[in-house]
Coordinates of C-alpha atoms and ligand atoms in Angstrom, one line a residue:
M1 CA -10.1 31.5 5.4
V2 CA -10.8 28.8 7.9
P3 CA -8.8 25.6 6.2
G4 CA -11.3 23.2 4.9
T5 CA -14.2 25.6 4.4
A6 CA -13.5 27.3 1.3
E7 CA -16.9 28.4 -0.5
G8 CA -14.6 28.4 -3.8
D9 CA -16.1 27.0 -7.1
G10 CA -14.7 23.7 -6.3
V11 CA -16.6 20.9 -5.2
R12 CA -17.1 20.6 -1.6
I13 CA -16.7 17.5 0.4
H14 CA -18.8 16.0 3.0
A15 CA -16.9 15.7 6.1
G16 CA -19.7 13.0 8.3
R17 CA -19.9 11.2 5.0
L18 CA -16.2 10.1 5.1
H19 CA -16.2 10.0 8.8
S20 CA -19.1 7.8 9.1
R21 CA -17.7 5.4 6.4
L22 CA -14.6 5.1 8.1
Q23 CA -16.2 4.0 11.0
D24 CA -18.6 1.6 9.3
L25 CA -15.7 0.0 7.9
S26 CA -13.6 0.1 11.0
R27 CA -16.4 -2.2 12.3
I28 CA -15.5 -5.0 9.7
G29 CA -12.7 -7.2 11.3
S30 CA -12.3 -4.8 14.7
T31 CA -9.9 -6.2 17.2
P32 CA -10.3 -6.3 21.2
E33 CA -7.3 -3.6 21.0
G34 CA -9.2 -1.1 18.9
G35 CA -7.5 -1.9 15.6
V36 CA -8.4 -4.0 12.5
T37 CA -7.4 -7.3 11.0
R38 CA -8.8 -7.5 7.3
L39 CA -6.4 -9.7 5.6
A40 CA -6.3 -9.9 1.7
L41 CA -9.5 -11.2 0.4
S42 CA -10.2 -12.9 3.7
I43 CA -14.1 -13.0 4.6
E44 CA -13.5 -9.5 6.5
D45 CA -11.8 -7.9 3.4
R46 CA -14.7 -9.1 1.1
Q47 CA -16.8 -8.1 3.3
A48 CA -15.4 -4.5 3.3
R49 CA -14.9 -4.6 -0.4
K50 CA -18.5 -5.4 -1.1
Q51 CA -19.4 -2.6 1.3
V52 CA -17.7 -0.4 -0.7
V53 CA -18.8 -1.7 -4.1
A54 CA -22.3 -1.4 -2.7
W55 CA -21.8 2.5 -2.2
A56 CA -20.5 2.9 -5.2
L57 CA -23.4 1.1 -7.2
A58 CA -26.1 2.9 -5.1
R59 CA -24.5 6.0 -6.9
G60 CA -24.7 4.3 -10.4
F61 CA -21.0 4.3 -10.8
E62 CA -19.4 1.2 -12.5
C63 CA -17.3 -1.3 -10.4
R64 CA -15.1 -3.3 -12.3
R65 CA -12.4 -5.8 -11.5
D66 CA -9.2 -7.0 -12.9
L67 CA -8.0 -10.6 -12.7
A68 CA -5.6 -9.9 -10.1
G69 CA -8.7 -8.8 -7.6
N70 CA -7.7 -5.2 -8.2
L71 CA -11.3 -3.6 -8.0
F72 CA -12.2 -0.2 -10.0
V73 CA -14.7 2.3 -9.4
V74 CA -15.8 4.7 -12.3
R75 CA -17.5 7.9 -12.4
A76 CA -17.7 8.5 -16.2
G77 CA -16.2 12.1 -17.4
H78 CA -17.8 13.6 -20.6
D79 CA -15.1 12.9 -22.8
R80 CA -14.8 8.5 -22.4
E81 CA -11.8 8.6 -24.9
A82 CA -9.6 11.0 -22.5
L83 CA -7.3 9.3 -20.5
P84 CA -8.8 8.8 -16.9
V85 CA -7.6 10.6 -13.5
M86 CA -7.2 8.1 -11.0
T87 CA -7.0 8.0 -7.3
G88 CA -7.0 4.6 -5.2
S89 CA -5.5 2.5 -2.3
H90 CA -6.3 -0.9 -0.2
L91 CA -8.5 -2.0 2.2
D92 CA -6.9 -5.1 3.2
T93 CA -4.7 -4.5 6.5
Q94 CA -2.1 -5.6 8.7
R95 CA -3.0 -7.9 11.7
N96 CA -4.4 -6.3 14.4
G97 CA -3.4 -3.3 12.5
G98 CA -4.6 0.5 12.2
N99 CA -8.2 2.2 11.1
L100 CA -6.9 4.4 8.6
D101 CA -3.8 2.8 7.0
G102 CA -5.4 2.6 3.1
V103 CA -9.0 2.5 3.8
Y104 CA -8.7 6.2 4.5
G105 CA -7.9 6.8 0.8
V106 CA -10.4 4.5 -0.8
V107 CA -13.2 6.4 1.5
A108 CA -12.0 9.6 1.0
G109 CA -11.8 8.6 -3.4
L110 CA -15.2 7.5 -3.1
E111 CA -16.3 10.5 -1.2
V112 CA -14.6 12.9 -4.0
L113 CA -16.8 10.6 -7.0
E114 CA -19.9 11.0 -4.5
S115 CA -19.4 15.1 -4.4
L116 CA -18.7 15.8 -7.8
E117 CA -21.9 13.5 -7.9
D118 CA -24.0 15.7 -5.6
E119 CA -22.9 18.9 -7.3
G120 CA -23.8 17.4 -10.8
A121 CA -20.2 18.7 -11.7
S122 CA -18.8 17.2 -14.7
T123 CA -15.5 16.3 -15.4
S124 CA -13.6 15.9 -18.9
S125 CA -12.0 12.5 -18.1
D126 CA -13.6 9.8 -16.3
L127 CA -12.7 9.5 -12.8
V128 CA -11.2 6.4 -11.4
L129 CA -11.1 4.9 -7.9
A130 CA -8.5 2.1 -7.6
I131 CA -9.5 -0.4 -4.5
W132 CA -5.9 -2.4 -4.7
N133 CA -5.9 -5.8 -3.7
N134 CA -3.4 -7.2 -1.1
E135 CA -1.1 -3.9 -0.6
E136 CA -0.1 -5.2 3.0
G137 CA 1.2 -8.5 1.7
V138 CA 0.6 -10.4 5.1
R139 CA -1.8 -13.2 4.1
F140 CA -0.3 -13.7 0.4
A141 CA 3.2 -12.5 -0.5
P142 CA 4.7 -9.9 -1.2
V143 CA 3.6 -6.5 -0.5
T144 CA 1.8 -4.2 -3.3
M145 CA 0.8 -7.4 -5.0
G146 CA -2.5 -6.2 -6.4
S147 CA -0.8 -3.1 -8.1
S148 CA 2.3 -5.3 -9.1
L149 CA 0.4 -7.6 -11.0
W150 CA -1.5 -4.4 -12.5
A151 CA 1.4 -2.7 -13.3
G152 CA 2.9 -5.9 -15.0
K153 CA 6.0 -6.1 -12.2
L154 CA 4.9 -9.5 -11.1
R155 CA 2.7 -12.2 -13.4
L156 CA -0.4 -13.8 -12.1
A157 CA 0.8 -17.5 -13.2
D158 CA 3.7 -17.3 -11.1
L159 CA 1.8 -16.0 -7.7
A160 CA -1.4 -18.1 -8.3
T161 CA -0.5 -21.4 -6.6
Q162 CA 0.9 -19.5 -4.2
I163 CA -0.3 -21.1 -0.2
G164 CA -1.3 -18.2 2.0
S165 CA -0.6 -17.7 5.5
D166 CA -4.1 -19.6 6.6
G167 CA -3.2 -22.5 3.6
V168 CA -5.5 -21.4 1.0
S169 CA -4.2 -20.5 -2.4
L170 CA -4.3 -17.3 -3.9
E171 CA -6.4 -18.4 -6.8
T172 CA -8.7 -20.3 -4.5
A173 CA -9.1 -16.7 -2.5
I174 CA -9.5 -14.8 -5.8
A175 CA -12.5 -16.8 -7.1
E176 CA -14.2 -16.9 -3.4
D177 CA -13.9 -13.0 -3.9
E178 CA -15.1 -13.1 -7.2
E179 CA -18.4 -15.4 -6.2
E180 CA -19.2 -12.8 -3.5
V181 CA -18.4 -9.5 -5.0
S182 CA -20.1 -10.7 -8.1
G183 CA -21.4 -9.1 -11.3
L184 CA -18.5 -6.5 -11.7
G185 CA -17.3 -5.6 -15.5
A186 CA -13.5 -6.6 -16.4
A187 CA -10.6 -4.4 -16.1
A188 CA -7.7 -4.7 -18.2
F189 CA -3.8 -4.5 -16.3
A190 CA -1.9 -1.5 -17.0
S191 CA -4.5 0.7 -18.7
P192 CA -2.9 4.0 -19.1
F193 CA -4.0 7.1 -17.2
R194 CA -3.6 11.1 -17.2
A195 CA -2.7 11.3 -13.6
Y196 CA -2.9 8.8 -10.7
L197 CA -2.9 10.6 -7.2
E198 CA -3.5 8.9 -3.6
L199 CA -4.3 10.1 -0.4
H200 CA -2.8 8.5 2.7
I201 CA -1.6 8.7 6.0
E202 CA 1.8 9.8 6.6
Q203 CA 2.7 6.6 9.1
G204 CA 5.7 8.5 10.5
P205 CA 6.7 11.3 12.4
V206 CA 7.4 14.3 10.0
L207 CA 4.1 16.2 9.6
E208 CA 3.4 16.4 13.4
A209 CA 6.6 17.4 14.4
A210 CA 6.6 20.2 12.0
N211 CA 2.6 20.8 12.9
L212 CA 1.4 20.9 9.2
P213 CA -1.6 19.1 8.2
I214 CA -0.6 18.3 4.3
G215 CA 2.1 16.5 2.8
I216 CA 3.5 16.8 -1.0
V217 CA 4.9 13.3 -1.3
T218 CA 8.0 13.8 -3.7
G219 CA 8.1 9.8 -4.0
I220 CA 9.0 6.8 -2.8
Q221 CA 12.1 4.7 -1.3
G222 CA 12.7 1.1 -2.9
V223 CA 11.8 -1.7 -1.4
R224 CA 13.1 -5.5 -1.3
Q225 CA 11.6 -8.3 0.4
F226 CA 13.3 -11.9 0.5
L227 CA 12.5 -15.2 2.5
F228 CA 15.2 -16.9 3.6
K229 CA 15.0 -21.0 4.4
V230 CA 17.8 -22.5 6.7
S231 CA 17.9 -26.0 6.6
G232 CA 19.7 -28.2 9.4
E233 CA 18.7 -31.7 10.8
A234 CA 16.4 -32.4 13.1
A235 CA 17.7 -34.3 16.0
H236 CA 17.1 -35.3 20.0
A237 CA 17.7 -32.0 22.0
G238 CA 19.2 -34.3 25.0
T239 CA 21.3 -37.0 23.3
T240 CA 22.8 -34.8 20.5
P241 CA 26.1 -33.3 21.5
M242 CA 26.5 -29.5 20.8
V243 CA 29.1 -30.4 18.4
T244 CA 27.7 -32.4 16.1
R245 CA 24.1 -30.6 15.6
K246 CA 23.2 -28.9 12.3
D247 CA 20.8 -26.6 14.2
A248 CA 18.8 -24.4 11.8
F249 CA 18.3 -21.6 14.5
L250 CA 21.9 -20.9 15.3
G251 CA 22.3 -20.8 11.4
A252 CA 19.5 -18.1 11.1
L253 CA 21.0 -16.4 14.1
E254 CA 24.6 -16.1 12.1
L255 CA 22.9 -15.6 9.0
H256 CA 20.7 -12.8 10.4
S257 CA 23.5 -11.1 11.8
R258 CA 25.4 -11.5 8.4
L259 CA 22.4 -9.6 6.4
R260 CA 21.8 -6.8 8.8
A261 CA 25.5 -6.0 8.3
L262 CA 25.5 -6.5 4.5
A263 CA 22.2 -4.2 4.4
I264 CA 22.7 -1.6 7.0
V265 CA 26.7 -0.9 6.7
D266 CA 26.6 2.6 8.1
D267 CA 23.2 4.1 6.9
P268 CA 20.8 5.5 9.2
E269 CA 18.4 5.6 6.3
V270 CA 18.4 1.7 5.4
R271 CA 15.5 0.2 6.9
F272 CA 16.1 -3.8 7.7
T273 CA 13.1 -5.7 9.0
V274 CA 12.5 -9.4 10.0
G275 CA 8.9 -9.6 10.5
R276 CA 7.8 -13.3 9.9
M277 CA 10.2 -16.3 11.1
S278 CA 8.4 -20.2 11.1
M279 CA 10.5 -22.9 12.8
N280 CA 9.9 -27.2 12.3
P281 CA 9.2 -29.0 13.6
G282 CA 8.5 -26.4 16.1
A283 CA 9.1 -28.8 19.2
P284 CA 10.5 -27.6 22.2
N285 CA 12.8 -31.0 22.4
T286 CA 13.8 -31.4 19.1
I287 CA 16.5 -29.3 17.2
P288 CA 15.1 -27.2 14.8
S289 CA 15.6 -28.6 11.2
E290 CA 14.3 -25.4 9.1
V291 CA 13.9 -22.2 10.1
A292 CA 12.3 -19.5 7.5
F293 CA 12.5 -15.7 8.1
T294 CA 11.4 -12.9 6.0
V295 CA 13.7 -9.8 5.2
D296 CA 12.1 -6.6 4.5
F297 CA 15.0 -3.7 3.1
R298 CA 14.5 -0.3 1.8
C299 CA 16.6 2.5 1.3
P300 CA 16.1 5.6 -1.0
D301 CA 18.9 5.0 -3.2
A302 CA 18.6 2.3 -5.8
T303 CA 22.6 1.1 -6.5
K304 CA 22.7 0.4 -2.7
L305 CA 19.2 -1.3 -2.6
R306 CA 20.5 -3.6 -5.8
E307 CA 24.0 -3.9 -4.4
R308 CA 23.5 -4.8 -1.3
G309 CA 20.1 -7.0 -1.9
A310 CA 22.7 -9.0 -4.1
A311 CA 25.1 -9.2 -1.7
M312 CA 22.4 -10.8 0.7
L313 CA 21.0 -13.2 -2.1
N314 CA 24.8 -14.6 -2.3
A315 CA 24.9 -15.5 1.0
A316 CA 23.3 -18.7 0.0
D317 CA 26.4 -19.9 -1.3
R318 CA 28.3 -21.3 2.2
L319 CA 26.8 -23.4 5.2
W320 CA 25.9 -21.5 8.3
A321 CA 26.3 -23.4 11.4
G322 CA 26.3 -26.3 9.2
C323 CA 23.2 -25.6 7.6
S324 CA 22.2 -24.7 4.2
M325 CA 20.4 -21.7 3.0
T326 CA 17.8 -20.9 0.0
V327 CA 16.6 -17.6 -0.5
S328 CA 13.8 -16.3 -2.6
N329 CA 13.2 -12.7 -4.1
L330 CA 9.6 -11.7 -3.4
I331 CA 10.2 -8.3 -4.5
H332 CA 12.5 -5.7 -5.9
S333 CA 10.4 -2.2 -6.2
E334 CA 13.2 0.7 -7.2
P335 CA 13.0 4.4 -5.5
V336 CA 10.1 6.8 -7.5
S337 CA 10.2 10.4 -7.7
F338 CA 6.7 11.4 -8.4
A339 CA 5.6 14.0 -10.9
D340 CA 6.4 17.6 -10.5
F341 CA 2.7 18.6 -12.1
I342 CA 1.2 16.7 -9.6
M343 CA 2.9 17.9 -6.9
E344 CA 2.3 21.5 -8.1
S345 CA -1.6 20.6 -8.5
V346 CA -1.4 19.1 -5.0
R347 CA 0.3 22.6 -3.5
G348 CA -2.5 24.7 -5.4
A349 CA -5.4 22.5 -4.3
A350 CA -3.6 22.9 -0.4
R351 CA -3.5 26.9 -1.0
A352 CA -7.2 27.1 -2.3
E353 CA -7.9 25.7 1.7
G354 CA -5.6 27.7 3.2
L355 CA -3.6 25.1 4.3
P356 CA -0.1 25.1 4.9
F357 CA 2.2 21.8 3.6
L358 CA 5.6 20.7 3.2
D359 CA 7.3 17.8 1.0
L360 CA 8.1 15.4 1.9
P361 CA 9.5 11.3 0.7
S362 CA 7.3 7.9 1.7
G363 CA 9.1 5.8 3.9
A364 CA 6.3 3.2 3.6
T365 CA 5.7 1.8 0.2
H366 CA 2.3 2.5 -1.5
D367 CA 0.1 1.2 -4.6
A368 CA 1.3 4.3 -6.0
L369 CA 4.9 3.0 -6.2
N370 CA 3.8 0.4 -8.7
A371 CA 1.1 3.3 -10.3
A372 CA 4.4 5.3 -11.0
S373 CA 5.7 3.1 -13.5
I374 CA 2.8 3.0 -15.7
G375 CA 2.0 7.0 -15.6
P376 CA 2.5 10.4 -13.6
T377 CA 1.8 9.8 -10.1
G378 CA 1.5 11.6 -6.9
M379 CA 0.3 11.0 -3.4
I380 CA -0.7 13.3 -0.5
F381 CA -0.1 12.6 3.0
V382 CA -2.3 14.0 6.2
P383 CA -0.1 13.4 9.6
S384 CA -0.1 10.6 12.1
R385 CA -0.2 11.1 15.8
G386 CA 3.2 9.9 16.8
G387 CA 4.3 8.7 13.7
V388 CA 2.2 5.4 14.8
S389 CA 1.0 2.7 12.0
H390 CA 0.4 -0.6 11.4
N391 CA -0.6 -0.6 15.2
P392 CA -4.3 -0.1 16.5
K393 CA -2.9 3.4 17.9
E394 CA -3.2 4.7 14.7
W395 CA -5.0 7.9 14.5
T396 CA -5.6 11.0 12.5
D397 CA -7.3 13.8 13.9
P398 CA -11.1 13.6 12.0
E399 CA -10.0 17.3 11.0
Q400 CA -7.1 16.5 9.7
L401 CA -8.7 13.7 7.6
A402 CA -11.4 16.1 5.9
W403 CA -8.5 18.6 4.9
G404 CA -7.2 15.9 3.3
C405 CA -9.8 14.5 1.4
Q406 CA -10.6 18.4 0.3
V407 CA -7.3 18.9 -0.9
L408 CA -7.5 15.3 -3.1
A409 CA -10.9 16.7 -4.6
N410 CA -9.4 20.0 -5.7
A411 CA -6.2 18.5 -6.8
L412 CA -8.0 15.7 -8.8
R413 CA -10.4 18.5 -10.3
D414 CA -7.3 20.0 -11.2
L415 CA -6.0 17.1 -12.8
D416 CA -8.7 17.1 -15.2
Y417 CA -7.5 19.7 -17.4
E418 CA -5.4 18.6 -20.3
R419 CA -1.9 19.4 -19.8
G420 CA 0.8 20.7 -22.2
S421 CA 4.3 18.9 -22.3
D422 CA 5.3 21.6 -19.9
G423 CA 2.9 20.5 -17.5
N424 CA 0.8 23.5 -17.5
R425 CA -3.2 23.3 -17.8
S426 CA -4.9 24.2 -20.8
P427 CA -8.5 24.6 -20.6
T428 CA -10.9 21.6 -21.2
A429 CA -12.9 21.9 -24.2
Ligands
HGY1 O1 4.7 -1.9 3.7 C1 4.6 -0.9 3.7 O2 5.6 0.0 3.6 C2 3.1 -0.9 3.7 O3 2.7 0.0 4.7 N1 2.2 -1.9 3.2
MN2 MN1 -1.1 1.6 3.3
MN3 MN1 0.3 -0.6 5.7

């Protein structure tokens, strides 16, 4: 059977509609390098959100928003009391990021809802597509902010006054979005669900190297993000002797090499990244008084994540090149494993299309990490060319994108069935 063309009883997705919508959205915030910049709740992100809501409303789906700016598209099942089956991802992107990270899962999720509608197929549960706010954590910190707030891992009261990278507060940005993407119903945080299944590009090299089109994601490694601030003393670059300086940049360099050593030790599987740095007052002829930098620390081992993160936080207890240091813990998400019955459902969905697959963990973090703290969760990956992501070169073959969407459709319908405690299906009434 040619993958992706099975004429089974399952609902068939429309690859043409999937691709044309991905192209429509890639034009919102497009960059000269062929990437896209749609920072959370920016004009571009709001435009993309508005477009997806318009597509959803045009099909008669209900659209809701929660206080964190997460959007929910609902296709009603015949048993409105049953726990919903959810899918979802994000529309916000990195600066000059790729055209598929997040948006693929949103457009594919909508494609599944529309294909069900096209065929008049009924489901027992409501089918809900979540569009998580600020997954990337670029304009506002931290990463996966919207789904962390929804899952109760973070509190909106603690973040609302945060000033974003463009000087606008989070609460202002959310209010602007409520004005522009208006008329939506309200949605509660942490509403329980039967299953949450997210489709995403792998953003790594594994599936391409194995020459396999579908990844059954087994879980997501843990992630911690910190903001370190080193404070020295501004002084004249020409008159101040080297030995009397309190040079915040020098302090930051010493601190950075110490933090790397604490985090990595000898682990090839640990990830340690400084992605953002600021320096004040930022004049070539003034010794910097303050240097701030982020640390993104990831590890599949919860104990190492906890212990090494704590050691990094303790680095605040000494001076660094004569400078003091403060640190804030932006997020601490422990590693998660996905639900066996959802992984099995995805395997069955891929087999129904004649598509081979591979089990693999996720190196990147996703909103599914937060959904997993509320209920049974899973993810599907499709290959990333060269394993490249967070880069305009991000690419997945259109045929593979369509196959991933069809597997999502098959699996979501399968997950719509009631299941016993053993995870096996019982026919829906
Ligand atoms: O940071 C991540 O792993 C995700 O791509 N935002
Ligand atoms: Mn993503
Ligand atoms: Mn990303």
